[in-house]
mmCIF file of C-alpha atoms and ligand atoms in Angstrom:
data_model
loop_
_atom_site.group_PDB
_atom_site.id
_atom_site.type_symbol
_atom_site.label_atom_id
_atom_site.label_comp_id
_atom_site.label_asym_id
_atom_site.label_seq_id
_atom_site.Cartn_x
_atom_site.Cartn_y
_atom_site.Cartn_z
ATOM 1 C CA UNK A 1 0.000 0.000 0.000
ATOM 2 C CA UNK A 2 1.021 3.526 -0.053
ATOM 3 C CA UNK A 3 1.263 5.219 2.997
ATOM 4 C CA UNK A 4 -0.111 8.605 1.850
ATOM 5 C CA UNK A 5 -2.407 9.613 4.378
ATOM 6 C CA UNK A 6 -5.247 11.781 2.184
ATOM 7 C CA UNK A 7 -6.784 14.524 4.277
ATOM 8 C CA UNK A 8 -10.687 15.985 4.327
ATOM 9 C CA UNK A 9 -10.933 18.561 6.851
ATOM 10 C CA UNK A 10 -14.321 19.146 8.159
ATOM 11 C CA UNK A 11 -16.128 22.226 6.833
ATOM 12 C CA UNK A 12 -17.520 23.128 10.068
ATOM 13 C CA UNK A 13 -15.685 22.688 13.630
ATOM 14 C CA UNK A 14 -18.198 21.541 16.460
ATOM 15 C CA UNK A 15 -18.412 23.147 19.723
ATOM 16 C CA UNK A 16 -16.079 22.013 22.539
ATOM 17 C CA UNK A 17 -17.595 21.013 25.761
ATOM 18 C CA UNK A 18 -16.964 22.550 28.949
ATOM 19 C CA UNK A 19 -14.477 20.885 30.672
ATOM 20 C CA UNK A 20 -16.167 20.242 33.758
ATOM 21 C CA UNK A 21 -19.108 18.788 31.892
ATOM 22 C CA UNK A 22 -16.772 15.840 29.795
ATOM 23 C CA UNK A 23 -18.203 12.009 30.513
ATOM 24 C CA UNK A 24 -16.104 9.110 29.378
ATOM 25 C CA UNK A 25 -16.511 8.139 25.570
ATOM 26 C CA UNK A 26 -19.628 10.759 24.909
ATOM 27 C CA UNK A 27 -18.059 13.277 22.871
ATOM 28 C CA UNK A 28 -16.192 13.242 19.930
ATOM 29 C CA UNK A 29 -13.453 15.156 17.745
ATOM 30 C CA UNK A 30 -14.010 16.952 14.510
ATOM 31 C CA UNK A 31 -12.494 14.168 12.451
ATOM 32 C CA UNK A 32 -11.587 10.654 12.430
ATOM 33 C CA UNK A 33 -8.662 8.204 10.727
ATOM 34 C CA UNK A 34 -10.306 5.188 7.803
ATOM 35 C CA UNK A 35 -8.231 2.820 6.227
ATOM 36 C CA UNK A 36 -9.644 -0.590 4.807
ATOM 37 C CA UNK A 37 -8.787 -3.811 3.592
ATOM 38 C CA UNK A 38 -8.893 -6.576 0.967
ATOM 39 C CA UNK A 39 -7.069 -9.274 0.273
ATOM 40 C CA UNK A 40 -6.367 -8.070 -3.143
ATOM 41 C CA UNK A 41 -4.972 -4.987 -2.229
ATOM 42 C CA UNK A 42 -3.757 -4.984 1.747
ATOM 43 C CA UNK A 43 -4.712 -2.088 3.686
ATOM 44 C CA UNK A 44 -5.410 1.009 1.351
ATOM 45 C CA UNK A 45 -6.505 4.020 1.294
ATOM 46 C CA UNK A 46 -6.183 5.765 4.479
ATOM 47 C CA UNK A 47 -7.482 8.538 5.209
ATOM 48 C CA UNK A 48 -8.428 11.151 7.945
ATOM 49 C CA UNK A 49 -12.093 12.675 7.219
ATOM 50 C CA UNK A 50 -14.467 14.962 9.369
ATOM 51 C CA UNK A 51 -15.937 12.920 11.587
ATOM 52 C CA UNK A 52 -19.558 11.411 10.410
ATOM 53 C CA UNK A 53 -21.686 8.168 10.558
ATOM 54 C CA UNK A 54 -20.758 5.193 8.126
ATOM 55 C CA UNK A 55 -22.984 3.259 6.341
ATOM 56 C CA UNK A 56 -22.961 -0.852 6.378
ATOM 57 C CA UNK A 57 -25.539 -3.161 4.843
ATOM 58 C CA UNK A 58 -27.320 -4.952 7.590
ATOM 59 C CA UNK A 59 -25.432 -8.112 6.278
ATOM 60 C CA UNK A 60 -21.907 -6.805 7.492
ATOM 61 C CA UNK A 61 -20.467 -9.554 9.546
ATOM 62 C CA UNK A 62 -19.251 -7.307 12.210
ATOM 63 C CA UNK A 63 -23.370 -7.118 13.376
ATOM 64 C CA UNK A 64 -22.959 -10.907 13.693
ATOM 65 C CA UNK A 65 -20.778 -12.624 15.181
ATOM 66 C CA UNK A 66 -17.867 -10.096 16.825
ATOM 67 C CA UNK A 67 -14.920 -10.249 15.188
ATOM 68 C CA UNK A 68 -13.742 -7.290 16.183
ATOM 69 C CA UNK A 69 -10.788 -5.447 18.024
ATOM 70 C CA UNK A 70 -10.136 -2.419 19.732
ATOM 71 C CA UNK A 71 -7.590 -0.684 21.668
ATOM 72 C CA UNK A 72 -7.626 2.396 23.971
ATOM 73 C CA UNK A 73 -4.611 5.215 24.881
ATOM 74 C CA UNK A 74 -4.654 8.873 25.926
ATOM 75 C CA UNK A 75 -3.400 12.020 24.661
ATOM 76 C CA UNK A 76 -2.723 14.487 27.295
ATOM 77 C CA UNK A 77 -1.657 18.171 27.092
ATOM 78 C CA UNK A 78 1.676 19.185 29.010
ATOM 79 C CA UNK A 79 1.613 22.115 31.118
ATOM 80 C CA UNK A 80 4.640 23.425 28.023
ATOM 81 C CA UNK A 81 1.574 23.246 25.864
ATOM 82 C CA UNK A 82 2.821 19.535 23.986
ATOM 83 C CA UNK A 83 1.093 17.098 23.128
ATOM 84 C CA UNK A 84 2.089 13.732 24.943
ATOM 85 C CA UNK A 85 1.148 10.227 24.424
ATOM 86 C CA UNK A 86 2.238 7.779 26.586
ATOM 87 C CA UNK A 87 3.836 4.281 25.135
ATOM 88 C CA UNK A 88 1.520 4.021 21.644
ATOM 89 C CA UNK A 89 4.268 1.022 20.725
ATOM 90 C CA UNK A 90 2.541 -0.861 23.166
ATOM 91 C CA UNK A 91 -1.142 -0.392 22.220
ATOM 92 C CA UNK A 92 -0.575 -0.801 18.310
ATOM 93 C CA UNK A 93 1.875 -4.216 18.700
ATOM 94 C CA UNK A 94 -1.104 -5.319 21.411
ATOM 95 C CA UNK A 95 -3.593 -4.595 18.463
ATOM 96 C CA UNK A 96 -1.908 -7.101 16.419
ATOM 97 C CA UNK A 97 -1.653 -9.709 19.397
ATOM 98 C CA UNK A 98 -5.351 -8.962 19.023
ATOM 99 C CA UNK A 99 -5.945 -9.773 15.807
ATOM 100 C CA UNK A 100 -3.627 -12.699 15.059
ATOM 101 C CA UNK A 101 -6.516 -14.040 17.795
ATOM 102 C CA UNK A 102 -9.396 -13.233 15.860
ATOM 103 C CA UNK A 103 -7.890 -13.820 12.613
ATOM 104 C CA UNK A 104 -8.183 -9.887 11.247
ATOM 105 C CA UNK A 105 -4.777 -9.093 9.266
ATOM 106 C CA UNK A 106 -1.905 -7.830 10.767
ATOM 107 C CA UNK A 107 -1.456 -3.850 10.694
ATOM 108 C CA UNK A 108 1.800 -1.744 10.280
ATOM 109 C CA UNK A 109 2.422 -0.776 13.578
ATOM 110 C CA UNK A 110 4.874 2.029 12.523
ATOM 111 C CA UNK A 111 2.507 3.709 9.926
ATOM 112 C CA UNK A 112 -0.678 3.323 12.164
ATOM 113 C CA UNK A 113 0.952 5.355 15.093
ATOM 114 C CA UNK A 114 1.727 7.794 12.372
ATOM 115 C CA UNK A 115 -1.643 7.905 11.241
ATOM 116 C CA UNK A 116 -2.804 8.116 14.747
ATOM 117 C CA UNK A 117 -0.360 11.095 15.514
ATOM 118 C CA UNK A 118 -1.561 13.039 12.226
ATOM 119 C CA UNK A 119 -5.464 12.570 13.412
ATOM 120 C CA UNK A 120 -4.185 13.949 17.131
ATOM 121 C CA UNK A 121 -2.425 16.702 15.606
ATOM 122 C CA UNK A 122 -5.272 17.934 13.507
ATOM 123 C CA UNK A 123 -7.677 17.487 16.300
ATOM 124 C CA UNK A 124 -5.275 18.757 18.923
ATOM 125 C CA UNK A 125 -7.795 22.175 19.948
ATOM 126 C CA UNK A 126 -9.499 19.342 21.610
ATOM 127 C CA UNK A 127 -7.342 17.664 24.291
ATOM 128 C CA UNK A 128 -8.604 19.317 27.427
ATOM 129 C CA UNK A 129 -6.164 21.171 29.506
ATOM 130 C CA UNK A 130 -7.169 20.946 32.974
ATOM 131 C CA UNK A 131 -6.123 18.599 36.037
ATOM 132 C CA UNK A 132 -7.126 14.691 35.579
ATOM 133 C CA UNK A 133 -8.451 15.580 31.475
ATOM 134 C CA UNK A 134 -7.373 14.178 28.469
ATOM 135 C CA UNK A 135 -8.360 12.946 24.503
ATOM 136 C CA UNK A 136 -9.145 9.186 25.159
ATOM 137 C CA UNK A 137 -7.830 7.366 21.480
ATOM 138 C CA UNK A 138 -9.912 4.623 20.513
ATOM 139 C CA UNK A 139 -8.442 2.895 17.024
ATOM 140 C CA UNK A 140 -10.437 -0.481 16.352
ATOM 141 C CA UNK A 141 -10.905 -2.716 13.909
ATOM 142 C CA UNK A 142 -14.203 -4.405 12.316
ATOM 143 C CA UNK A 143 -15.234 -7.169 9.696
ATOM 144 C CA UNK A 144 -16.740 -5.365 6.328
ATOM 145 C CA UNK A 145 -17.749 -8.025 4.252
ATOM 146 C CA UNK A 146 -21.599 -8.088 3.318
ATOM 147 C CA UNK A 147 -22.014 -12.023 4.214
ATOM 148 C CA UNK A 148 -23.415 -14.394 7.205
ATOM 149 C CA UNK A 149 -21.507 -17.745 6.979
ATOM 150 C CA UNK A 150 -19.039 -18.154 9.817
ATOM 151 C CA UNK A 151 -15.392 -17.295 8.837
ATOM 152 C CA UNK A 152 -13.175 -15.087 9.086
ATOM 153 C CA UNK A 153 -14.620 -11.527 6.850
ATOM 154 C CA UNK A 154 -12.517 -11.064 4.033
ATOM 155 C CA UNK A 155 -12.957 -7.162 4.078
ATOM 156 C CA UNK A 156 -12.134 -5.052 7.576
ATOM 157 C CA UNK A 157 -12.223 -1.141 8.186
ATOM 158 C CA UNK A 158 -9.402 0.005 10.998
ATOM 159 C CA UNK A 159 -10.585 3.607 12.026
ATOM 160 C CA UNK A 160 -9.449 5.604 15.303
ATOM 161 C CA UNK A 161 -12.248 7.784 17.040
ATOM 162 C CA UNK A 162 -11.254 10.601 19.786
ATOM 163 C CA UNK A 163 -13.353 11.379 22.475
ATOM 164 C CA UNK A 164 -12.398 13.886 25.006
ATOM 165 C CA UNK A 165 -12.631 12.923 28.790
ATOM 166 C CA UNK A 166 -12.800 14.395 32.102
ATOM 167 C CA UNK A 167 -10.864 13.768 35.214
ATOM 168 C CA UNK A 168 -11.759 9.804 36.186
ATOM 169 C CA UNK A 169 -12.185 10.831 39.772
ATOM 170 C CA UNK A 170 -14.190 14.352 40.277
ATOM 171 C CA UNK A 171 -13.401 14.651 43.900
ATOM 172 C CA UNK A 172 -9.806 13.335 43.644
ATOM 173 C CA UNK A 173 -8.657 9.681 43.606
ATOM 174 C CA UNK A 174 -10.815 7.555 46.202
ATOM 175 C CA UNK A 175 -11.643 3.659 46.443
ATOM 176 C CA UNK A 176 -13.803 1.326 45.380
ATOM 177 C CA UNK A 177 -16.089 -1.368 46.556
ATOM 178 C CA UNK A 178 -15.402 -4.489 44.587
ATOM 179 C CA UNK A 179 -17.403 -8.031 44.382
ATOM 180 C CA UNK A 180 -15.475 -10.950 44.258
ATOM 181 C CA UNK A 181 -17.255 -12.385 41.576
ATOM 182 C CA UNK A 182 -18.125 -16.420 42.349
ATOM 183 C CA UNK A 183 -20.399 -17.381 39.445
ATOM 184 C CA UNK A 184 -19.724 -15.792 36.048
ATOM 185 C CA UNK A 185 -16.547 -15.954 34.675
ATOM 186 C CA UNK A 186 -14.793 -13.119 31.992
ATOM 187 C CA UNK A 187 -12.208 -15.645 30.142
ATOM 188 C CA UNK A 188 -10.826 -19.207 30.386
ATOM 189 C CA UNK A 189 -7.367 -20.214 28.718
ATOM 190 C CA UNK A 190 -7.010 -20.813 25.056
ATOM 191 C CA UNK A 191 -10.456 -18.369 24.627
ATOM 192 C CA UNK A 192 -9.724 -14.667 24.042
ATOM 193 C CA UNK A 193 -9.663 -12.911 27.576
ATOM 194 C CA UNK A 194 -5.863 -12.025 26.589
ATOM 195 C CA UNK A 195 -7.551 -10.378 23.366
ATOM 196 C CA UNK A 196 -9.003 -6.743 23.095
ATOM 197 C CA UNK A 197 -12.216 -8.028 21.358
ATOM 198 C CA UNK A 198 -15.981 -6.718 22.111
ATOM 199 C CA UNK A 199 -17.289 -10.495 22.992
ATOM 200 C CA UNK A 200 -14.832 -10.320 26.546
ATOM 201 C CA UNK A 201 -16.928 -7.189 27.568
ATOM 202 C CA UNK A 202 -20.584 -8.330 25.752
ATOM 203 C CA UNK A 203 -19.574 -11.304 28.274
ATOM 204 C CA UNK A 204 -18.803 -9.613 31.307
ATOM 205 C CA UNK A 205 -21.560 -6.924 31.497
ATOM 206 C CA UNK A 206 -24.152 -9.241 33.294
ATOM 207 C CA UNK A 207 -21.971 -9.995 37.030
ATOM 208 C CA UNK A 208 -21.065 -6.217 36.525
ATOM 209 C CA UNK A 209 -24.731 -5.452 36.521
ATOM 210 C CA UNK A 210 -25.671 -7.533 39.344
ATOM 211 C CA UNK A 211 -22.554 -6.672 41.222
ATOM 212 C CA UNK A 212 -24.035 -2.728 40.546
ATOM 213 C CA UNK A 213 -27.411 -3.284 42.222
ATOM 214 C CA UNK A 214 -25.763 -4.966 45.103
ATOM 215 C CA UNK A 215 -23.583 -1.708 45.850
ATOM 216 C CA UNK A 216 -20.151 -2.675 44.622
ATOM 217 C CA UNK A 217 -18.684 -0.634 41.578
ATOM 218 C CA UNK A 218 -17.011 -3.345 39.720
ATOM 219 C CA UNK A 219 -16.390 -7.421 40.162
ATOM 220 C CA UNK A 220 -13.070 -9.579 41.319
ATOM 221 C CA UNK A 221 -12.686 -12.086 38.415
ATOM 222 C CA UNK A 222 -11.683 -15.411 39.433
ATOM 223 C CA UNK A 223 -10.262 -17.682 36.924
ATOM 224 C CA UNK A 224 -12.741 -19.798 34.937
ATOM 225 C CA UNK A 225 -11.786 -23.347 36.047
ATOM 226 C CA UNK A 226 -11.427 -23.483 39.729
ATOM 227 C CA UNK A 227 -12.749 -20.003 40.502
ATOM 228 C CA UNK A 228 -9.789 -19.739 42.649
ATOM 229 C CA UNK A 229 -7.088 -17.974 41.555
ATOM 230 C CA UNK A 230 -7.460 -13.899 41.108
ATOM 231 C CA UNK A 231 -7.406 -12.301 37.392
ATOM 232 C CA UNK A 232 -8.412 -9.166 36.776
ATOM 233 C CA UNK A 233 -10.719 -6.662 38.078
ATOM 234 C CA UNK A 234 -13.721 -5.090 36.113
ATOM 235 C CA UNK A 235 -11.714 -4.145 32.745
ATOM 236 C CA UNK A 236 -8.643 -3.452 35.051
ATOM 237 C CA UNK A 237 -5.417 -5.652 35.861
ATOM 238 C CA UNK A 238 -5.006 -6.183 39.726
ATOM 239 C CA UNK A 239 -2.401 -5.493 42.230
ATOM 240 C CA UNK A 240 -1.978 -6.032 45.961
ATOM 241 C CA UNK A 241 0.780 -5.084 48.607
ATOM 242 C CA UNK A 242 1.098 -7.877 51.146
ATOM 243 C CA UNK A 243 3.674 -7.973 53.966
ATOM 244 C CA UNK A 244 5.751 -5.485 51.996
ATOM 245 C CA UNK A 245 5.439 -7.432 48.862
ATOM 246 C CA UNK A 246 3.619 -6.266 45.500
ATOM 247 C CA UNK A 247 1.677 -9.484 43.517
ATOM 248 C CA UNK A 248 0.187 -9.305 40.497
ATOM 249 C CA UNK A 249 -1.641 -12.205 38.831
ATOM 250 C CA UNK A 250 1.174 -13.806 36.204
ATOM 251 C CA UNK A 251 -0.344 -13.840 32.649
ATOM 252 C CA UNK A 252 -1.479 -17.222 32.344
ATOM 253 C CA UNK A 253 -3.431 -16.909 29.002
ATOM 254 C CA UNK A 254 -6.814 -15.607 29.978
ATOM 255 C CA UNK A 255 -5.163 -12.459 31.581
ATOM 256 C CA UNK A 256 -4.914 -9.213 29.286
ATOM 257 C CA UNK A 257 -1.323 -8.204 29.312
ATOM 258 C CA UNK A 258 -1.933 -4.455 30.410
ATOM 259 C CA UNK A 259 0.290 -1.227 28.758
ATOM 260 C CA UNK A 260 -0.421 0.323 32.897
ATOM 261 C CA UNK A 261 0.244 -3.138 34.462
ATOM 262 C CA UNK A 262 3.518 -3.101 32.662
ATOM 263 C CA UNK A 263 4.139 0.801 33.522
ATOM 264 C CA UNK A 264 3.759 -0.535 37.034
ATOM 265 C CA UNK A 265 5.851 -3.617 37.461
ATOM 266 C CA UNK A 266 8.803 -1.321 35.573
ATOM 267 C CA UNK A 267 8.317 1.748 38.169
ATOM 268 C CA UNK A 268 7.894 -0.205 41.177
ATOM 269 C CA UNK A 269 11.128 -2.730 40.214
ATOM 270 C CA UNK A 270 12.821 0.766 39.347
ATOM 271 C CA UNK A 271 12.594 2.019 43.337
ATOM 272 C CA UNK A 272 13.108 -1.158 44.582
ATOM 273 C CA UNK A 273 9.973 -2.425 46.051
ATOM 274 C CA UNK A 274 9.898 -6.322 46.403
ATOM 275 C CA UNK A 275 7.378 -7.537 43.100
ATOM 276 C CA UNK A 276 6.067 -10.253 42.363
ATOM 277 C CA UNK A 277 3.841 -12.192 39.108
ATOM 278 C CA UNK A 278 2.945 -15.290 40.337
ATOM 279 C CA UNK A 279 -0.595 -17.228 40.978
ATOM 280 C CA UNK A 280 -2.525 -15.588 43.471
ATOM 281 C CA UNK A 281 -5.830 -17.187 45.180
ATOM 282 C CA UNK A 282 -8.623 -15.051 46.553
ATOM 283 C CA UNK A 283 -7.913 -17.357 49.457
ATOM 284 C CA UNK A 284 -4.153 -16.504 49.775
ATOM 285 C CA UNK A 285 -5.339 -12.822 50.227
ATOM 286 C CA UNK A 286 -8.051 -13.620 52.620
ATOM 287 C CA UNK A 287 -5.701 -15.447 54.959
ATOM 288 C CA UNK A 288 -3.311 -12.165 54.483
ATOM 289 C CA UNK A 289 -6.524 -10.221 55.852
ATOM 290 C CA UNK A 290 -7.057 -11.925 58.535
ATOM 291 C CA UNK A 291 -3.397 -12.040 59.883
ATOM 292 C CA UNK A 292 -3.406 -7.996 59.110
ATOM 293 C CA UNK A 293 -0.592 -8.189 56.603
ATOM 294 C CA UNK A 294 -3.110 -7.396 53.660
ATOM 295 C CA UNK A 295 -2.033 -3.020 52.882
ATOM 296 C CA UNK A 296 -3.317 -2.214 49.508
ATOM 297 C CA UNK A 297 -4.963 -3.223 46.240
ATOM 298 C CA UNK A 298 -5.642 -1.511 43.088
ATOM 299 C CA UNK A 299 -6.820 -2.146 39.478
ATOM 300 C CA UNK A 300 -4.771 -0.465 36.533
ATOM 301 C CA UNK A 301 -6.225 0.448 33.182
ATOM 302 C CA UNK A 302 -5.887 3.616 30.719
ATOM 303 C CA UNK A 303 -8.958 4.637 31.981
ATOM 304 C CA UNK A 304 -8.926 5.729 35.792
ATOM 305 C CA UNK A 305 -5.020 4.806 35.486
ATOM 306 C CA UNK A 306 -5.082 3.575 39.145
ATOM 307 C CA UNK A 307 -8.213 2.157 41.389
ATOM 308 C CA UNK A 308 -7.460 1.672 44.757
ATOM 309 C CA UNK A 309 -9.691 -0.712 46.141
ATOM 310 C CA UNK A 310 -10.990 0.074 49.693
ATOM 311 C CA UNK A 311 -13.375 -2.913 50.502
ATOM 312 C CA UNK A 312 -13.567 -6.301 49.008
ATOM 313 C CA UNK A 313 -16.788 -8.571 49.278
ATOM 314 C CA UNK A 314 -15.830 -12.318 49.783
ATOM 315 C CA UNK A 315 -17.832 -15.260 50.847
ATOM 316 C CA UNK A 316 -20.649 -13.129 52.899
ATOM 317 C CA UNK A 317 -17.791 -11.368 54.105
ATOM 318 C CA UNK A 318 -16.517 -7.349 53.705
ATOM 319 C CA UNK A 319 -12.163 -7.201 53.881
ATOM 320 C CA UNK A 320 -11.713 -3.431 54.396
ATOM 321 C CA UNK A 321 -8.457 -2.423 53.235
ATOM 322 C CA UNK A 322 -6.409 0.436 54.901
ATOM 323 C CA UNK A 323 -9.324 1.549 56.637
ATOM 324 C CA UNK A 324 -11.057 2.169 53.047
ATOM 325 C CA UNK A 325 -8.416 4.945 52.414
ATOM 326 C CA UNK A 326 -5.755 4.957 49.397
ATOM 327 C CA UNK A 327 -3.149 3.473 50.458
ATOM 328 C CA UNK A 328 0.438 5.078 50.515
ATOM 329 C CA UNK A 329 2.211 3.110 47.711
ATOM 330 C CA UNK A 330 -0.958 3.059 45.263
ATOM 331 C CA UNK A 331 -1.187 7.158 45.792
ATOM 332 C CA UNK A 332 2.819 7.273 45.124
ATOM 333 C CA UNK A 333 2.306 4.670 41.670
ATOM 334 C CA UNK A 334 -0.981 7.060 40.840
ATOM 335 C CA UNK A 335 0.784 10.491 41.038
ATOM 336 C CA UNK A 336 4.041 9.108 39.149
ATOM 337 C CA UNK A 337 2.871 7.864 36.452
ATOM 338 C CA UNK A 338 0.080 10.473 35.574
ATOM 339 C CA UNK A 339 2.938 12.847 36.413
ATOM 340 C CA UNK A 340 4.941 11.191 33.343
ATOM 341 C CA UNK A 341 1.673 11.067 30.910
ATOM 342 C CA UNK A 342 1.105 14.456 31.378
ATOM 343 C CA UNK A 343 5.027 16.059 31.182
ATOM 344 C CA UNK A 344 5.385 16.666 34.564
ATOM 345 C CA UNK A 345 7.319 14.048 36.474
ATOM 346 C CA UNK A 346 10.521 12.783 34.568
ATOM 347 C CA UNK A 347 10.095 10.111 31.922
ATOM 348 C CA UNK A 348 12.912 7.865 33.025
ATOM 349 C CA UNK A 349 11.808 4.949 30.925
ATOM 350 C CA UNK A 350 11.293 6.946 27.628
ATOM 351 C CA UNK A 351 7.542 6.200 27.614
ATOM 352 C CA UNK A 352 6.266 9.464 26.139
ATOM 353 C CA UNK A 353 5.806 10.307 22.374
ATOM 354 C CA UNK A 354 5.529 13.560 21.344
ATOM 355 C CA UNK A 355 3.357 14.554 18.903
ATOM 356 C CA UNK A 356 4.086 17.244 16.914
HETATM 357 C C1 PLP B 1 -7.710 -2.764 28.306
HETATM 358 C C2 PLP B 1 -7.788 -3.741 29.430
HETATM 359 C C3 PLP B 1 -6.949 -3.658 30.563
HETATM 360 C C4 PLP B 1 -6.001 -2.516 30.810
HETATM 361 O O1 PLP B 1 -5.070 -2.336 29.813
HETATM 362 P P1 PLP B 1 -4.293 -0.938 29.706
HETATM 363 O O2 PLP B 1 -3.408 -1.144 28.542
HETATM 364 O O3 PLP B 1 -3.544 -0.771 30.989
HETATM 365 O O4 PLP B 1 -5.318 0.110 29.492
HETATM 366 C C5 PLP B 1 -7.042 -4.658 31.514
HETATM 367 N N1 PLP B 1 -7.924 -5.660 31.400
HETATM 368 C C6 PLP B 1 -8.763 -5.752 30.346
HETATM 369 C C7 PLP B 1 -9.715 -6.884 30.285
HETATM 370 C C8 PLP B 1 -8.725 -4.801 29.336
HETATM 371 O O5 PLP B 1 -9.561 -4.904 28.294
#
């Protein structure tokens, strides 16, 4: 293919929101970033156009049977006025993981984060500038072809959609109630929980329902065998600090490798704090409870970046966690690393891409 990007800009620019009025994944940009596929002719013709609805005949496989992938990243705006995103390498060569799982062709990582710089740049008026904001990136990837057999489509559309977002937590960072989850589970091994595909969260959305009207803001996922052994929390990776250790579940093949999980394990390996990926049962942390050496949990994701958890509900049971406060390292981890996304905190690791 030829990696001329052709531009449309949008006639008309839409208004911006206020920032204090910006939900998650409501709003979005004045233009967006197309590219499809064929077998024929690879990925062609990309292109960044105003941002509009497409039009699919009701036949289009991806209404069927959810081949699809998607990723997620931020933009942020330094405080020097750049534009920062943080690690992009990681998202676009997880995209691929993604669809060598589904069977979608493979992308060129290099050009896409190109493509997906250009789209920022031209949208840039839109990153919001104050504390906790940002432009949320969604690229993704769907079947085209006009057919209903099962197989994999032979056509696909990549596009990448911003949206801008407001601070995660309004009144500051502050913990969560969390279900441990002990009937449905999100992924098994050799399915596609380590995949960024729409069926994992189609999947998941009942126990998060019932977990909702039973007070807790997201479920515990415990793997889908035993029920056991601890996974992942709502669409978050998990963490806890026990006895001065940090554990993290060890990617066992239903576990989606994280780009903040990773952040983590480098930072806290970095200052020296004693980490851990290993197997971790929901029992193993209950017996840390009740001999008080359990200190802190917290989910990591793009989204809220860190979730400290402040209560977890266990067999008719409520574990509090550092008296339902953040706890000391999770604060530390949280400040950090939104210090490096957003310019201010020094980028040891080289995470951060300008975009210019
Ligand atoms: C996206 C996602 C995460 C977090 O990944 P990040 O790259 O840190 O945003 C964790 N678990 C699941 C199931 C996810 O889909």
């Amino acid at each position: 293919m030829t990696n001329k990007i052709n531009i449309t800009l949008s006639a008309t620019k839409k208004e911006k929101p206020n920032a204090d009025q910006l939900e998650f994944g409501r709003t979005f940009t004045d233009h967006m970033f197309i590219m499809d596929y064929s077998a024929a002719k690879g990925w062609y013709d990309p292109r960044i156009v105003p941002y509009e609805p497409i039009s699919l005949s009701p036949s289009t496989m991806v209404f069927h049977y959810g081949q699809t992938v998607f990723e997620g990243l931020k933009a942020y705006r330094s405080s020097e006025d750049k534009v920062l995103l943080f690690r992009p390498d990681k998202n676009m060569h997880r995209l691929n993981l993604s669809n060598d799982r589904l069977c979608i062709p493979q992308i060129d990582e290099e050009f896409v984060i190109e493509a997906l710089k250009e789209l920022v740049s031209i949208d840039k008026e839109w990153i919001p500038t104050a504390e906790g904001t940002s432009l949320y990136i969604r690229p993704f990837i769907i079947p085209t072809e006009y057919y209903l057999g099962v197989a994999p489509s032979k056509y696909y559309r990549f596009m990448i959609i911003l949206s801008p977002v407001g601070s995660y937590y309004k009144e500051g960072i502050h913990p969560v109630k969390i279900f441990v989850e002990n009937q449905y589970v999100r992924a098994v091994d050799g399915g596609t929980g380590k995949a960024k595909t729409g069926g994992n969260y189609a999947s998941s959305l009942k126990a998060q329902e019932e977990a909702e009207k039973r007070g807790y803001s997201q479920v515990l996922w415990l793997d889908g065998v035993e029920k056991k052994y601890i996974e992942e929390v709502g669409s978050m990776n998990i963490f806890f600090k026990i006895n001065g250790e940090v554990i993290t579940p060890s990617l066992n093949g239903s576990i989606l490798e994280g780009v903040t999980r990773n952040s983590i394990l480098h930072l806290l390996k970095h200052w020296n704090v004693p980490v851990s990926e290993r197997k971790l049962s929901m029992e193993d942390v209950y017996n840390a409870y009740k001999e008080g050496l359990l200190e802190e949990a917290f989910g990591t994701g793009t989204a809220a970046v860190i979730s400290p958890i402040g209560e977890l509900f266990y067999n008719e049971e409520n574990i509090v966690l550092n008296n339902g406060e953040t706890g000391e390292l999770t604060k530390k981890l949280y400040d950090t690393l939104t210090g490096i996304q957003t310019g201010n905190h020094e980028d040891v690791f080289n995470w951060v891409v300008e975009v210019n």
